[in-house]
Short mmCIF file of C-alpha atoms in Angstrom, two decimals:
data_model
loop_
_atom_site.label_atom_id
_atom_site.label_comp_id
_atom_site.label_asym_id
_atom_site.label_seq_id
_atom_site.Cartn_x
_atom_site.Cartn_y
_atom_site.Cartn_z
CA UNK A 1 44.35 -4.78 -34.56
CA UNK A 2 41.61 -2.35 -35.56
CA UNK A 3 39.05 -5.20 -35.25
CA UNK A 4 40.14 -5.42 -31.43
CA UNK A 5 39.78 -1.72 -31.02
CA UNK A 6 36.51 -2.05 -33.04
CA UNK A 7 34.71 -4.19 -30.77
CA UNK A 8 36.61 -2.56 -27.60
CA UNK A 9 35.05 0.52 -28.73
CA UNK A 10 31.61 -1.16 -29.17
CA UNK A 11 31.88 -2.35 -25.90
CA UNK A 12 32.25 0.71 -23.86
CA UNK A 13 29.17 2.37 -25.93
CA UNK A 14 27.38 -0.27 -24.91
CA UNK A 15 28.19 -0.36 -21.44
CA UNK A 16 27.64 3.65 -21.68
CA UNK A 17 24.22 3.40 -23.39
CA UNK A 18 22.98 0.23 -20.96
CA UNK A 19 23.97 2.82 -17.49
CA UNK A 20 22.05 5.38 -18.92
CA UNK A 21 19.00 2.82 -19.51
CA UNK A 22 19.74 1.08 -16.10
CA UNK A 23 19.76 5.37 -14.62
CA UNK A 24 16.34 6.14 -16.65
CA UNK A 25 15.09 3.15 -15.28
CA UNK A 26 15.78 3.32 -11.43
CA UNK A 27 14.28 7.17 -12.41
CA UNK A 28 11.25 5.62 -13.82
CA UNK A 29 10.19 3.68 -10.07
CA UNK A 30 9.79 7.49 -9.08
CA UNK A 31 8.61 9.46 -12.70
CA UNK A 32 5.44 7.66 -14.24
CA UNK A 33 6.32 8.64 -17.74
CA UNK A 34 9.55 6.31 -17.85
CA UNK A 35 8.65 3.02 -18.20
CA UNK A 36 11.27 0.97 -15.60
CA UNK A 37 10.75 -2.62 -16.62
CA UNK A 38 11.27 -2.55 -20.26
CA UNK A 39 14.55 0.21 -19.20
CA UNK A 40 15.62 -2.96 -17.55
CA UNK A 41 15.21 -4.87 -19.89
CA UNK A 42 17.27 -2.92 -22.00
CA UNK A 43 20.14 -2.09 -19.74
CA UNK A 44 20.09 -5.96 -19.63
CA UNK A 45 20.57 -6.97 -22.76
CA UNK A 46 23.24 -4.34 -23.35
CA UNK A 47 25.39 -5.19 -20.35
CA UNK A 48 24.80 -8.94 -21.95
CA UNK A 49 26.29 -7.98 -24.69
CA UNK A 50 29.40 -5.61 -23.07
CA UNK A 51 29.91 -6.83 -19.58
CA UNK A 52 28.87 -9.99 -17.70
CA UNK A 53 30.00 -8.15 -14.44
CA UNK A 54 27.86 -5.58 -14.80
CA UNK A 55 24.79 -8.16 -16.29
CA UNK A 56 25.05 -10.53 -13.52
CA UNK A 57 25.13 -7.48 -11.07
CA UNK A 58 21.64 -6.35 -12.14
CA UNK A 59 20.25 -10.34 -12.73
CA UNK A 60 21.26 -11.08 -8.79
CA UNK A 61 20.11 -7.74 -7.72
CA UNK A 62 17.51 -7.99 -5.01
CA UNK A 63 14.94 -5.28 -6.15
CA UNK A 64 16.06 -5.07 -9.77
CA UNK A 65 16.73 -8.88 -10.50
CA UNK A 66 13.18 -9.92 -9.77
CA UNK A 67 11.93 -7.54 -12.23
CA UNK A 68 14.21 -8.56 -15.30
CA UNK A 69 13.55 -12.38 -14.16
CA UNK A 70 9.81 -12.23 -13.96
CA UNK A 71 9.11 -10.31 -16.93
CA UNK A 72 11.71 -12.98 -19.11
CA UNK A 73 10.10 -15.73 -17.44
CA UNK A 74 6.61 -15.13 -17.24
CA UNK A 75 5.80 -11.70 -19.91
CA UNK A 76 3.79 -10.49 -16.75
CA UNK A 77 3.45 -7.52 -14.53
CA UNK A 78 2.62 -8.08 -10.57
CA UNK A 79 -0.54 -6.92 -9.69
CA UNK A 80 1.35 -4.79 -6.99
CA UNK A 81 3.21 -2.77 -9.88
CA UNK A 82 0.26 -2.36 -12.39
CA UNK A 83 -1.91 -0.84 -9.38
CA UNK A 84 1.12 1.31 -8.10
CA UNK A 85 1.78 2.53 -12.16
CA UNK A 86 -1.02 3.14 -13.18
CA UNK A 87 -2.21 5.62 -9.94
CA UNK A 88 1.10 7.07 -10.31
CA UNK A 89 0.16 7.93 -14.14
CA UNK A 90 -3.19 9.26 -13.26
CA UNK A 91 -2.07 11.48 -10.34
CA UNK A 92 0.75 12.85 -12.15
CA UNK A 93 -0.58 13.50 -15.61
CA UNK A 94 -3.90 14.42 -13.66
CA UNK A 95 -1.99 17.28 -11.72
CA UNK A 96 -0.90 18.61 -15.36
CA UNK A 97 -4.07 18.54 -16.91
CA UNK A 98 -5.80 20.55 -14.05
CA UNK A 99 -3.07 22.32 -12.57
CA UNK A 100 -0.34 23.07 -15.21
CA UNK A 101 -2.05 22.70 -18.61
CA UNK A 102 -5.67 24.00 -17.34
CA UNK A 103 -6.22 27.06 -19.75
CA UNK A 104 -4.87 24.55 -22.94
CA UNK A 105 -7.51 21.89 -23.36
CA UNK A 106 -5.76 20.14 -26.44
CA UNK A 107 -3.02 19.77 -24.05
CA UNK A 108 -5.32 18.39 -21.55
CA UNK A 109 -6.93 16.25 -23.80
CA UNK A 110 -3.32 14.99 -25.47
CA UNK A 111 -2.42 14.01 -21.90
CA UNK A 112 -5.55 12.26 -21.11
CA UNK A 113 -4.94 10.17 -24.24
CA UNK A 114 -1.35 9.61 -23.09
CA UNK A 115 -2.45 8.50 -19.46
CA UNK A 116 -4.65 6.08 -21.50
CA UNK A 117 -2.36 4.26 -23.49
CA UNK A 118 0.28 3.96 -21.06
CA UNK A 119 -2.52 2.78 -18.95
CA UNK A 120 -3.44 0.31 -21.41
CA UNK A 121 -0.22 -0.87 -22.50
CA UNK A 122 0.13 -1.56 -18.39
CA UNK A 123 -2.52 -3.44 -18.08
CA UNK A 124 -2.32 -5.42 -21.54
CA UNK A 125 0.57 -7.68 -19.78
CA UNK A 126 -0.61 -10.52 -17.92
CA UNK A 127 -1.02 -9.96 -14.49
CA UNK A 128 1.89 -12.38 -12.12
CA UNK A 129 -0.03 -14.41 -9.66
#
């Protein structure tokens, strides 16, 4: 009996923990900083885990499917999501360096080098034709 409340119990954290991913995620399309795929991703293999509703759901789903199903299939980015990223990185961390961090240049500077590697780690997937 505890063994079936055990893995009741791990169920509903998961489920819990893979909405808040699948959340941070569809916040991430709007917020550079939050990376959506890999959020997917994640929310994915959760709900695998807790809920084949809820998996199945987001595999069929017609915006957020094609992102989970591209990125298992082919490890690649479109070219239409790395351009649209990485401007939305570099407008929004540009703002903060010269608008809200502008009297703090190690600030500046740390969010230069963040706008860089998330830049990089954007670009370092292969590109889906």
């Amino acid at each position: 009996m505890k063994e079936i409340l055990y893995l009741c119990g791990v169920k509903i954290i998961l489920i819990i923990v893979g909405s808040i991913s699948f959340a941070l995620a569809v916040a991430g399309i709007f917020l550079p900083l939050l990376p959506t795929t890999p959020l997917l991703l994640l929310a994915a293999a959760l709900w695998l885990k807790s809920s084949d509703r809820l998996y199945n759901w987001l595999i069929n789903h017609r915006v957020f499917g094609e992102y989970i199903r591209n990125f298992r299939t082919h490890r690649a980015i479109p070219l239409r999501v790395k351009i649209y990223a990485t401007t939305l990185v570099w407008l929004t961390i540009g703002y903060c360096i010269f608008a809200v961090v502008d009297e703090h240049w190690w600030a500046q500077i740390l969010m230069a080098l963040l706008a860089t590697a998330i830049t990089w780690h954007i670009l370092s997937y292969k590109t889906l034709k």
